[in-house]
Coordinates of C-alpha atoms and ligand atoms in Angstrom, one line a residue:
M10 CA -58.8 5.6 13.1
C11 CA -59.3 2.5 15.7
G12 CA -57.5 2.4 18.8
I13 CA -56.1 -0.5 21.1
A14 CA -55.5 -0.4 24.8
G15 CA -54.5 -3.5 26.5
F16 CA -53.4 -4.3 30.4
F17 CA -52.0 -6.9 32.5
G18 CA -51.3 -5.9 36.1
H19 CA -52.5 -5.5 39.9
Q20 CA -53.9 -2.0 39.3
V21 CA -57.7 -1.2 38.3
C22 CA -57.7 -2.5 34.6
E23 CA -60.8 -0.4 33.7
D24 CA -58.9 2.9 34.9
I25 CA -55.6 2.1 33.0
L26 CA -57.7 0.9 29.9
I27 CA -60.2 3.9 29.7
N28 CA -57.1 6.7 30.0
F29 CA -55.5 5.0 27.5
L30 CA -58.7 5.1 25.3
E31 CA -58.8 8.7 26.1
K32 CA -55.3 9.5 25.0
L33 CA -56.1 7.7 22.0
E34 CA -59.5 9.6 21.1
Y35 CA -57.5 11.8 18.7
R36 CA -57.4 9.1 16.1
G37 CA -61.2 9.3 15.7
Y38 CA -64.0 6.5 16.4
D39 CA -67.7 6.3 16.5
S40 CA -67.8 3.5 18.9
S41 CA -65.8 2.1 22.0
G42 CA -65.6 -1.1 24.4
I43 CA -63.9 -2.7 27.1
A44 CA -63.6 -6.3 28.2
V45 CA -61.8 -7.2 31.7
K46 CA -61.3 -10.6 33.0
N47 CA -62.5 -11.2 36.5
K48 CA -61.7 -14.3 37.7
N49 CA -64.2 -16.6 35.4
N50 CA -66.0 -13.8 34.5
I51 CA -65.9 -11.8 31.7
N52 CA -66.9 -7.9 31.8
L53 CA -67.9 -6.6 28.8
V54 CA -69.2 -3.2 27.9
K55 CA -69.5 -1.4 24.7
G56 CA -71.6 0.6 22.1
T57 CA -71.5 4.1 20.3
Y58 CA -70.0 5.7 23.4
K59 CA -67.6 8.6 23.7
I60 CA -65.3 7.6 26.0
N61 CA -66.3 9.9 28.7
E62 CA -70.0 8.1 28.7
L63 CA -68.1 4.6 28.3
K64 CA -66.7 5.8 31.6
E65 CA -69.8 6.3 33.2
V66 CA -71.4 3.1 32.2
V67 CA -68.4 0.8 33.1
K68 CA -69.5 0.2 36.7
T69 CA -66.6 -2.6 37.5
K70 CA -62.9 -2.0 39.4
T71 CA -61.1 -5.1 38.8
T72 CA -57.4 -5.1 40.2
N73 CA -54.9 -8.3 39.6
S74 CA -56.3 -9.0 36.4
C75 CA -56.5 -8.2 32.8
G76 CA -58.5 -6.5 29.9
I77 CA -58.2 -4.9 26.5
A78 CA -60.4 -2.1 25.1
H79 CA -60.8 -0.5 21.7
T80 CA -62.0 2.9 19.9
R81 CA -63.5 1.8 16.5
W82 CA -63.9 4.0 13.5
A83 CA -66.5 1.9 11.3
T84 CA -65.3 0.6 8.2
H85 CA -67.6 -2.7 7.8
G86 CA -70.8 -2.3 9.3
K87 CA -72.2 0.9 10.7
A88 CA -71.3 2.1 14.2
N89 CA -73.5 0.2 16.5
K90 CA -73.3 -1.9 19.9
D91 CA -72.8 -5.4 17.8
N92 CA -70.2 -3.9 15.4
S93 CA -68.1 -2.2 18.2
H94 CA -65.0 -4.1 19.9
P95 CA -63.8 -6.2 21.9
H96 CA -65.7 -9.2 19.5
Y97 CA -66.0 -12.5 21.0
S98 CA -66.5 -16.3 19.9
A99 CA -69.6 -17.8 19.6
N100 CA -69.0 -19.6 22.9
K101 CA -67.2 -16.7 24.4
V102 CA -64.3 -18.3 24.7
W103 CA -62.0 -15.7 22.9
F104 CA -62.2 -12.0 22.9
A105 CA -60.5 -9.6 20.8
V106 CA -60.0 -6.1 19.6
H107 CA -58.5 -5.4 16.3
N108 CA -57.2 -2.6 14.0
G109 CA -56.8 -2.8 10.3
I110 CA -59.1 -4.8 7.8
I111 CA -59.2 -8.8 7.3
E112 CA -59.1 -8.7 3.2
N113 CA -60.2 -12.6 3.4
Y114 CA -62.9 -12.3 6.0
A115 CA -65.5 -12.9 3.9
S116 CA -64.4 -16.4 3.2
L117 CA -63.2 -17.1 6.2
K118 CA -66.8 -16.1 7.7
N119 CA -68.8 -18.2 5.4
K120 CA -66.6 -21.1 6.0
L121 CA -67.4 -20.5 9.7
I122 CA -71.0 -19.9 9.3
N123 CA -71.3 -23.2 7.2
C124 CA -70.1 -25.0 10.3
N125 CA -73.4 -23.2 12.1
I126 CA -71.1 -20.7 13.8
K127 CA -73.3 -17.8 14.8
F128 CA -72.0 -14.1 13.9
S129 CA -73.1 -11.3 16.1
S130 CA -71.8 -8.2 13.8
E131 CA -71.2 -7.2 10.2
T132 CA -67.7 -6.9 10.8
D133 CA -64.6 -8.4 9.3
S134 CA -62.9 -8.5 12.8
E135 CA -65.4 -10.6 14.4
V136 CA -63.7 -13.7 12.4
I137 CA -60.6 -13.6 14.7
P138 CA -62.2 -14.5 18.0
Q139 CA -64.6 -16.9 15.9
L140 CA -61.3 -18.6 14.2
L141 CA -59.3 -18.8 17.6
E142 CA -62.4 -20.7 19.1
Y143 CA -63.2 -23.1 16.3
N144 CA -59.5 -23.8 15.7
N145 CA -59.5 -24.3 19.3
V146 CA -56.4 -22.5 20.0
K147 CA -55.0 -23.3 23.5
N148 CA -51.3 -21.6 23.4
I149 CA -49.2 -18.6 21.7
Y150 CA -48.2 -21.5 19.0
E151 CA -51.7 -22.2 17.8
F152 CA -52.4 -18.4 18.0
I153 CA -49.7 -17.6 15.8
D154 CA -51.1 -20.6 13.1
T155 CA -54.8 -19.1 13.3
I156 CA -53.4 -15.4 12.9
N157 CA -51.2 -16.4 9.8
M158 CA -54.5 -17.8 8.5
L159 CA -55.3 -14.1 8.1
K160 CA -54.8 -11.8 4.8
G161 CA -54.9 -7.9 5.2
A162 CA -54.0 -5.7 7.9
Y163 CA -54.0 -5.8 11.6
A164 CA -53.0 -5.1 15.4
I165 CA -54.5 -7.6 17.6
C166 CA -54.7 -7.7 21.3
A167 CA -56.8 -10.8 22.6
F168 CA -57.5 -13.0 25.9
N169 CA -59.6 -16.4 26.4
N170 CA -61.6 -17.5 29.3
F171 CA -59.2 -20.2 30.2
D172 CA -55.5 -18.8 30.6
N173 CA -54.3 -15.5 32.1
S174 CA -52.8 -13.9 29.1
L175 CA -52.9 -11.6 26.7
Y176 CA -52.3 -12.4 23.1
L177 CA -50.8 -10.0 20.4
A178 CA -50.6 -9.9 16.7
K179 CA -49.1 -7.2 14.5
Y180 CA -49.3 -7.0 10.8
K181 CA -49.3 -3.4 9.1
N182 CA -50.7 -1.8 11.8
P183 CA -49.1 0.0 14.9
L184 CA -48.8 -2.0 18.1
Y185 CA -46.7 -1.1 21.1
I186 CA -45.8 -2.7 24.7
A187 CA -44.6 -1.3 27.8
E188 CA -43.7 -3.0 31.2
F189 CA -43.1 -1.5 34.4
N190 CA -43.3 -2.4 37.9
N191 CA -44.3 -6.0 36.9
E192 CA -47.4 -4.8 35.2
F193 CA -47.9 -4.5 31.2
F194 CA -49.2 -1.9 29.0
I195 CA -50.5 -2.0 25.2
A196 CA -51.3 0.6 23.2
S197 CA -51.6 1.8 19.4
D198 CA -49.6 4.6 20.3
P199 CA -46.5 4.6 22.9
I200 CA -48.0 8.7 23.9
C201 CA -50.3 6.5 26.1
F202 CA -47.4 5.2 28.0
N203 CA -46.1 8.7 28.8
E204 CA -46.9 9.2 32.1
I205 CA -45.9 5.3 33.0
T206 CA -42.4 4.7 31.7
K207 CA -40.4 5.9 28.9
N208 CA -39.3 2.5 27.9
Y209 CA -41.5 0.5 25.3
Y210 CA -41.5 -2.3 22.5
T211 CA -42.5 -1.9 19.2
L212 CA -44.0 -5.0 17.8
N213 CA -42.7 -5.3 14.1
D214 CA -45.0 -6.9 11.3
N215 CA -45.6 -10.4 11.3
E216 CA -44.2 -10.6 15.2
F217 CA -46.4 -12.1 18.1
C218 CA -46.2 -11.5 21.9
I219 CA -47.9 -13.0 24.7
V220 CA -48.0 -11.4 27.9
S221 CA -48.8 -13.8 31.3
D222 CA -47.3 -14.7 34.7
N223 CA -45.2 -11.2 34.9
K224 CA -43.6 -11.6 31.7
L225 CA -43.4 -11.0 28.3
C226 CA -42.5 -13.6 25.2
F227 CA -42.4 -12.7 21.8
Y228 CA -42.3 -15.0 18.7
N229 CA -41.7 -14.5 15.0
N230 CA -44.7 -16.2 12.9
K231 CA -42.5 -19.4 12.5
H232 CA -43.0 -19.8 16.7
K233 CA -39.1 -19.1 17.0
K234 CA -38.9 -17.1 20.1
I235 CA -37.1 -13.5 19.8
N236 CA -35.5 -11.1 21.9
K237 CA -36.5 -7.4 21.2
K238 CA -34.6 -4.0 22.4
Q239 CA -36.6 -1.2 24.2
N240 CA -36.9 2.1 22.5
L241 CA -37.2 5.2 24.3
L242 CA -39.8 7.3 24.2
N243 CA -38.6 11.2 23.6
S244 CA -41.3 13.0 26.0
K245 CA -39.8 16.5 25.2
Y246 CA -42.7 17.2 22.6
L247 CA -45.3 14.9 24.2
K248 CA -47.6 17.0 26.4
C249 CA -51.0 17.0 25.2
S250 CA -53.4 19.1 27.1
K251 CA -55.8 21.7 25.8
E252 CA -54.1 24.1 28.0
N253 CA -56.6 27.3 28.1
Y254 CA -57.8 27.0 24.9
S255 CA -61.5 25.5 24.1
T256 CA -60.3 23.2 21.3
F257 CA -57.0 21.2 20.4
M258 CA -57.4 23.0 17.2
E259 CA -57.0 26.4 18.5
K260 CA -54.5 25.5 20.6
E261 CA -52.4 23.8 17.6
I262 CA -52.9 27.0 15.5
N263 CA -51.5 29.1 18.0
E264 CA -48.5 26.8 18.9
I265 CA -47.5 27.4 15.1
P266 CA -44.6 29.9 16.2
K267 CA -43.6 27.9 19.2
V268 CA -43.5 24.8 16.6
L269 CA -41.1 26.8 14.1
K270 CA -39.1 28.1 16.8
N271 CA -38.5 24.2 17.9
I272 CA -37.7 23.2 14.5
L273 CA -35.0 25.7 14.1
T274 CA -33.4 24.9 17.4
E275 CA -33.5 21.1 17.3
Y276 CA -32.1 21.4 13.6
K277 CA -29.2 23.6 14.8
K278 CA -28.6 21.1 17.6
N279 CA -28.5 18.1 15.2
N280 CA -27.8 18.2 11.9
Y281 CA -30.8 15.8 10.6
F282 CA -29.4 16.0 6.9
E283 CA -26.2 14.6 7.7
H284 CA -26.8 11.6 5.9
I285 CA -28.3 13.7 2.9
T286 CA -24.9 13.8 0.7
S287 CA -24.4 15.0 -2.5
D288 CA -25.1 11.4 -3.4
F289 CA -28.7 12.3 -2.9
L290 CA -28.1 14.8 -5.4
D291 CA -26.8 12.1 -7.9
V292 CA -30.6 11.2 -9.1
K293 CA -32.5 12.0 -11.9
R294 CA -36.1 12.6 -10.2
V295 CA -37.3 12.9 -6.7
V296 CA -41.0 12.4 -6.1
I297 CA -42.8 13.4 -2.8
I298 CA -45.9 11.1 -1.6
G299 CA -48.5 12.0 1.0
C300 CA -52.2 12.2 1.9
G301 CA -54.3 14.9 2.5
T302 CA -52.5 17.9 4.1
A303 CA -49.0 16.0 4.1
Y304 CA -49.7 16.3 0.1
H305 CA -50.3 19.9 0.1
S306 CA -47.3 20.3 1.9
G307 CA -45.4 18.4 -0.5
L308 CA -46.4 20.4 -3.4
I309 CA -45.1 23.7 -2.0
G310 CA -41.7 21.5 -0.5
A311 CA -41.4 20.3 -4.0
K312 CA -41.2 24.3 -5.5
Y313 CA -38.4 24.8 -2.8
L314 CA -36.7 21.8 -3.8
E315 CA -37.0 22.5 -7.5
S316 CA -35.3 26.0 -7.0
V317 CA -31.9 24.4 -6.1
L318 CA -32.1 20.9 -7.2
N319 CA -32.8 21.6 -11.0
I320 CA -34.3 18.1 -11.8
P321 CA -38.0 16.9 -12.2
I322 CA -39.6 16.5 -8.6
S323 CA -43.1 15.2 -8.9
V324 CA -45.7 14.9 -6.2
E325 CA -47.8 12.0 -6.0
L326 CA -51.2 11.5 -3.7
A327 CA -50.2 8.1 -2.1
S328 CA -53.6 6.5 -3.0
E329 CA -53.2 7.3 -6.6
F330 CA -49.6 6.5 -6.7
L331 CA -50.6 2.5 -5.8
C332 CA -52.9 2.8 -9.4
G333 CA -51.0 1.5 -12.1
N334 CA -47.7 0.8 -12.3
P335 CA -45.6 3.6 -11.1
I336 CA -41.9 3.5 -12.7
I337 CA -39.5 2.9 -9.9
N338 CA -36.0 2.7 -10.3
N339 CA -32.8 3.5 -8.5
T340 CA -32.2 6.8 -10.0
T341 CA -34.9 8.7 -7.9
S342 CA -35.3 9.7 -4.3
Y343 CA -38.7 9.4 -2.7
I344 CA -39.8 11.6 0.2
F345 CA -43.1 10.6 2.3
V346 CA -44.6 13.5 4.1
S347 CA -46.9 12.4 6.8
Q348 CA -47.6 14.0 10.4
S349 CA -48.5 10.8 11.9
G350 CA -46.3 8.3 9.9
E351 CA -49.2 5.6 10.1
T352 CA -51.3 6.6 7.3
A353 CA -52.3 3.2 5.4
D354 CA -52.0 4.5 2.0
T355 CA -48.2 6.3 2.2
I356 CA -47.0 3.4 4.1
N357 CA -48.2 0.9 1.0
A358 CA -46.5 3.7 -1.3
L359 CA -43.3 3.4 0.8
N360 CA -43.4 -0.7 0.4
L361 CA -43.7 -0.6 -3.1
V362 CA -40.6 1.7 -3.6
K363 CA -38.3 0.4 -0.6
N364 CA -35.3 -1.6 -1.9
K365 CA -35.9 -0.3 -5.5
C366 CA -34.9 3.3 -5.4
K367 CA -31.8 5.5 -4.5
N368 CA -33.2 6.1 -1.1
T369 CA -36.1 7.0 1.1
I370 CA -36.8 9.9 3.5
A371 CA -39.6 10.7 6.0
I372 CA -40.6 13.8 6.6
T373 CA -42.9 13.0 9.7
N374 CA -43.9 14.3 12.9
V375 CA -43.7 10.7 14.8
T376 CA -40.3 9.7 14.8
Y377 CA -41.7 6.3 16.4
S378 CA -43.9 5.7 13.8
T379 CA -44.3 2.7 10.6
I380 CA -43.2 5.7 8.1
A381 CA -40.1 6.8 10.3
Q382 CA -39.1 3.2 11.2
N383 CA -38.9 1.9 7.3
V384 CA -36.9 4.9 5.8
D385 CA -33.3 5.5 5.0
I386 CA -33.4 9.0 6.7
V387 CA -35.9 10.7 8.8
L388 CA -36.5 14.5 9.0
P389 CA -38.3 15.2 12.1
V390 CA -40.9 18.0 12.4
F391 CA -41.2 18.6 16.2
A392 CA -44.4 19.9 15.9
G393 CA -45.5 17.7 19.5
P394 CA -48.8 15.7 19.3
E395 CA -51.4 16.9 16.8
I396 CA -54.7 15.8 18.3
A397 CA -57.7 17.7 16.3
V398 CA -58.1 15.6 13.4
A399 CA -57.8 18.5 10.2
S400 CA -53.9 19.0 10.6
T401 CA -52.5 22.6 10.9
K402 CA -49.2 23.2 13.0
A403 CA -47.9 19.9 11.4
Y404 CA -48.4 21.4 7.8
N405 CA -46.6 24.5 8.8
A406 CA -44.0 22.6 10.4
Q407 CA -43.2 20.4 7.3
L408 CA -42.8 23.4 4.9
L409 CA -40.4 24.7 7.4
V410 CA -38.1 21.3 7.2
F411 CA -38.8 21.2 3.4
Y412 CA -37.1 24.8 3.1
L413 CA -34.5 24.2 5.5
F414 CA -33.8 20.7 3.3
S415 CA -33.7 23.0 0.3
E416 CA -31.5 25.5 2.0
Y417 CA -29.1 22.9 3.3
L418 CA -28.9 21.5 -0.6
K419 CA -27.1 24.7 -1.6
N420 CA -23.7 23.7 0.3
F421 CA -24.5 20.9 2.3
K422 CA -24.5 22.7 5.5
L423 CA -26.8 25.3 7.3
E424 CA -24.7 28.2 9.3
T425 CA -25.9 29.7 12.5
K426 CA -26.4 33.3 10.4
F427 CA -29.0 31.4 8.7
F428 CA -30.9 30.1 11.7
N429 CA -30.8 33.4 13.1
K430 CA -32.5 35.2 10.0
I431 CA -34.9 32.6 9.8
N432 CA -35.6 33.0 13.5
G433 CA -36.1 36.7 13.2
E434 CA -38.5 36.0 10.4
I435 CA -40.6 33.6 12.5
K436 CA -40.8 36.4 15.4
K437 CA -43.0 38.5 12.5
I438 CA -45.7 36.0 13.0
N439 CA -48.5 37.0 15.5
I440 CA -51.4 34.6 15.3
A441 CA -53.9 37.2 17.0
T442 CA -53.4 39.5 14.1
L443 CA -54.7 36.7 11.8
Y444 CA -58.0 36.3 12.9
H445 CA -60.3 38.1 10.6
F446 CA -63.6 35.7 11.1
D447 CA -65.9 38.4 12.1
K448 CA -65.2 40.7 9.1
L449 CA -65.0 38.0 7.0
T450 CA -68.5 36.7 7.7
K451 CA -69.8 40.3 6.7
I452 CA -68.5 40.0 3.4
I453 CA -69.1 36.1 2.5
S454 CA -72.8 35.5 2.4
N455 CA -73.2 32.6 0.6
F456 CA -71.2 29.5 1.4
D457 CA -72.3 27.3 -1.2
S458 CA -69.9 28.8 -3.6
L459 CA -67.2 29.7 -2.1
F460 CA -64.0 29.8 -4.2
I461 CA -60.4 29.9 -2.9
L462 CA -57.8 30.8 -5.3
G463 CA -53.9 31.5 -6.1
K464 CA -51.2 31.2 -8.3
F465 CA -48.3 28.9 -8.4
K466 CA -47.5 27.8 -4.5
D467 CA -50.6 30.4 -3.4
Y468 CA -52.5 27.8 -5.5
F469 CA -51.2 24.8 -3.3
T470 CA -52.1 27.1 -0.2
A471 CA -55.6 27.6 -1.5
L472 CA -56.0 23.8 -2.0
E473 CA -54.9 23.5 1.9
A474 CA -57.1 26.0 3.0
S475 CA -60.2 25.1 1.2
L476 CA -59.3 21.6 2.8
K477 CA -59.4 23.2 6.0
I478 CA -63.0 24.5 5.0
R479 CA -64.3 21.1 3.9
E480 CA -63.0 19.2 6.7
I481 CA -64.4 21.1 9.9
T482 CA -67.3 23.2 8.2
Y483 CA -69.1 21.0 6.4
S484 CA -69.0 23.6 3.5
N485 CA -68.4 23.1 0.1
C486 CA -65.1 25.3 -0.8
S487 CA -63.1 24.5 -3.8
A488 CA -59.8 26.2 -5.0
L489 CA -58.3 26.8 -8.4
P490 CA -55.2 28.2 -9.8
C491 CA -56.4 32.1 -11.1
G492 CA -55.9 31.1 -14.4
E493 CA -58.0 28.5 -14.7
L494 CA -61.3 30.5 -13.8
K495 CA -61.9 31.6 -17.3
H496 CA -61.9 27.9 -18.5
G497 CA -65.1 26.7 -16.7
T498 CA -65.6 28.1 -13.1
L499 CA -66.2 31.6 -14.4
A500 CA -69.7 30.1 -14.9
L501 CA -70.7 29.9 -11.8
V502 CA -69.4 33.4 -10.6
S503 CA -72.2 35.8 -9.5
N504 CA -73.3 38.3 -6.9
K505 CA -73.6 35.6 -4.5
T506 CA -70.2 34.3 -5.0
T507 CA -67.2 35.0 -2.8
C508 CA -63.5 34.5 -4.2
I509 CA -60.9 34.5 -1.6
I510 CA -57.6 35.2 -3.6
I511 CA -54.2 34.8 -2.1
S512 CA -51.1 36.8 -3.8
T513 CA -47.8 36.6 -2.1
N514 CA -45.6 36.3 -5.0
K515 CA -44.4 39.9 -6.3
L516 CA -44.2 38.6 -9.8
L517 CA -47.4 37.6 -10.1
H518 CA -49.8 40.3 -8.9
S519 CA -50.5 41.6 -11.9
K520 CA -51.9 38.2 -13.3
T521 CA -53.9 38.0 -9.8
I522 CA -55.5 41.7 -10.8
S523 CA -56.6 40.2 -13.9
A524 CA -58.6 37.5 -12.0
I525 CA -59.8 40.2 -9.5
N526 CA -61.4 41.8 -12.5
E527 CA -63.1 39.1 -14.3
I528 CA -64.5 38.0 -10.9
K529 CA -65.6 41.4 -10.4
A530 CA -67.1 41.8 -13.7
R531 CA -69.2 39.5 -12.9
L532 CA -70.5 41.1 -9.4
G533 CA -68.6 38.7 -7.4
K534 CA -66.9 39.5 -3.9
I535 CA -63.4 39.5 -3.7
V536 CA -61.3 39.0 -0.4
L537 CA -57.5 39.4 -1.0
V538 CA -54.9 37.6 1.1
T539 CA -51.7 39.4 0.6
N540 CA -48.0 40.5 2.1
S541 CA -47.6 43.4 -0.9
V542 CA -50.8 45.7 -0.1
E543 CA -48.6 48.2 -1.9
S544 CA -49.2 46.3 -5.3
F545 CA -52.8 46.3 -4.9
K546 CA -53.3 50.2 -4.0
D547 CA -54.5 51.2 -7.3
C548 CA -57.0 48.1 -7.2
S549 CA -60.3 49.2 -6.0
L550 CA -62.3 46.3 -6.6
I551 CA -61.2 44.3 -3.3
D552 CA -64.4 43.8 -0.8
Y553 CA -62.1 43.1 2.1
L554 CA -58.3 42.8 2.8
I555 CA -56.1 40.1 4.9
K556 CA -52.7 41.6 5.3
L557 CA -50.3 39.0 6.1
P558 CA -46.6 40.2 8.0
N559 CA -44.2 41.2 5.9
V560 CA -42.1 38.0 6.1
D561 CA -39.2 36.6 3.7
E562 CA -40.8 35.7 0.6
N563 CA -39.8 32.1 0.8
L564 CA -41.2 32.0 4.4
I565 CA -44.6 33.5 3.5
D566 CA -46.3 29.9 2.5
L567 CA -46.2 29.2 6.4
V568 CA -48.0 32.2 7.0
S569 CA -50.6 32.7 4.4
V570 CA -52.6 29.7 5.3
I571 CA -52.9 30.5 8.8
P572 CA -55.9 33.1 8.4
F573 CA -57.6 30.1 6.9
Q574 CA -56.8 27.6 9.5
L575 CA -58.4 30.3 12.2
F576 CA -61.2 31.2 9.3
A577 CA -62.2 27.2 9.3
L578 CA -61.9 26.7 13.1
Q579 CA -64.2 29.6 13.7
L580 CA -66.9 29.0 11.4
S581 CA -66.8 25.5 12.4
L582 CA -67.2 26.5 16.2
T583 CA -70.2 29.1 15.2
K584 CA -71.8 25.9 13.3
K585 CA -71.8 24.2 16.5
I586 CA -69.4 21.6 14.9
N587 CA -66.4 20.2 17.0
P588 CA -63.4 21.1 14.7
D589 CA -61.1 18.6 16.7
K590 CA -63.4 15.6 15.8
P591 CA -65.4 16.1 12.5
R592 CA -67.7 13.4 11.5
N593 CA -66.8 10.9 9.4
L594 CA -63.2 11.5 9.4
A595 CA -60.1 10.0 11.4
K596 CA -56.7 11.5 12.5
S597 CA -54.6 8.8 11.5
V598 CA -56.1 7.0 8.2
T599 CA -54.7 3.0 8.7
V600 CA -57.1 1.8 6.3
E601 CA -56.6 1.7 2.6
Ligands
G6P712 C1 -56.3 12.2 7.1 C2 -56.3 13.4 8.2 C3 -55.6 14.7 7.5 C4 -54.2 14.5 7.1 C5 -54.2 12.9 6.3 C6 -53.2 12.6 6.1 O1 -57.0 12.2 6.4 O2 -57.6 13.8 8.6 O3 -55.9 15.8 8.6 O4 -53.6 15.2 6.2 O5 -55.0 11.7 6.8 O6 -52.2 12.1 7.3 P1 -50.9 11.9 7.6 O7 -50.5 11.6 9.1 O8 -50.4 10.9 6.8 O9 -50.1 13.4 7.5

C-alpha cells in the first residue's frame, strides 16, 4: 500500500526514483508520480500510471539534484491524476509524498480553505504541502512544528522550491534512509537499497530528518538533534526476480520446499527460541493476533501450541481485537503473525498490549519491520521477499515456525535428529504433483457456489484456501467446518454445487464421510483432498480425488493448502487476472 521513494545525489534522479518505485510495486497501487528539482524548475509527472508507463512519460534526466516519487493506493478520493502524489501547495512552494492517513485533515483543510487556499485534490495528503506553505516553513524546526500538527499516521518526504533539501518525517508508517558515495536514498522498504548499500537508517516514530549539502541530520519532535546507528540489511534472502516464472505468485508457490528447508537450516544454525524460557510457560493464556493469511496460520499455530502448552490459546483478527476493551494483563503472552510486519491493524494491536502483558513475540518474514522492531522476541520465517499480493510461501513458512516453536517448548531444545526428520518429510513435497487445475475445472462447473470444507485444522486450511480463491479469481468461495453444513449451508447444495473437502486427520475421516453423504444426497459434486486414500476406498461418492503426499501428520497442514494455492493461481490466469496484483488489494495494508 503506497510507496515512497526519495533521492538526493549526482546520478540521474528520475532513473533512481523509478527503479525504487518498481521495487515498491509489490505493495499495491493504482497511481504513481514523481517530482524532481531542476535548478529553479520542478518537473512533476503523475497520474494513474503503472510504473512502466510512468517510465515512458517521464522525459527528463536530471543530475545533481533531488526528487521524490510515490505509488498511491487510493483511500481518500478515487485513483486519478489530481489525487495521485506528489502533492503541492497552492503556490507550488512545497511538494510532498505521503503514506498513511491524516486523521485531522478535514479540520486543517477547512481552516486553509477559509483562508482562500485552493486545493486541487480530494486527498488527506494534500493538506501537508498546503500547511507547510501556509505556515511559511523555512527550515527543519518549522517543518517539525508543522508536522507535529498532524494527527494520524504518516511517512513524509517533501521538498520546496527555495532550498536544496529533502525533509522527512515518520509516524506509524515506515521510512528508511541510506547513504552511499555522498548520495542519499529514501524508501518505504530498505529492499530498494539492496544493490546500492547494505547499511541504512530506520526513521523511528516522531523522528525527522533533513538531507542537504551532502549530509543527513536527524531530529526528534522537540527539535533536538539525535545520533542514529545504521542497520545492516541481510541480503541473503532478498533476491526478488520472477526468474523463469510468468508470475511472482507461481514462483513463490514453487519456492515453498526451498523456504521450508531454509527455515530448518537457519533454526538449526541459530537458536531463535533461546529467549523463550520456561518463564514463557508461566502464563495463563496465549493470544495470537494477525490479519488475512497470517490470521489463518495463527489458527493452525494455536493448535500446535495448544498440544504442548495445556493453557488456553485464542486467535484474534487484529482489526477485531482493537474493538471493545480486550483484557490485557501480565499473565498473557501475545504472538503477532505478519508476513510484512507492517500491517497497521496488527501494529495497533501490538501497541495496545505492549508493556502491559508478559511478553510479545513476532512471527514475521521481515525482520527490520515495525512489528519486528517492537516485540520482545522475533521468530523469522526466512521466506524471502513475497511480492505477489496473495500470500503463499510465507503462510507455509509461518506454519513451520509455529510447529518448531511447539516442539521446542517440549524440552526447550531441538535436536539435530529432529531437524533431519523434518527435512526428510519436506523432501516428499513435490509441487509439480499438486497441480490439478485442468481436471478440477471439468468437475467444477458453477463457481457461484463453491464451498471448501474441513474439520479441525483442515477447516482453517479451508479458510485460507477460500481466501486465495476470492483474492485472485474474484469468485465467491466460502469455507465452513463439515459439521456446520447441516446448520444452514446445506440449503444451497444442489447439482450445481461443488464442495471440496479436506480430510487429513485419521480420527476424523468418518465424520468427513458423513459430510460427503449429506452433499451427495443433494446431488452436489465432491472433490476430496486427502493424504489417506485408503480410508476412503469404500466411498464411491467422490467425483475427484486430490492425493496429498504422505508426510508426517503434524506437517500435513503445510502441504494440504498447496493444491488450493495452485488452483487459485491457475483460475486467476485463465480469467486473465494478474494474480500478482489483484484489483482493490494491497500487499502491505498500512492503513486501519
Ligand atoms: C493484506 C494482504 C494479505 C495478507 C494480509 C496480512 O491483506 O493482501 O495477503 O495476508 O494483508 O498481511 P501481513 O503482512 O500482516 O501478513
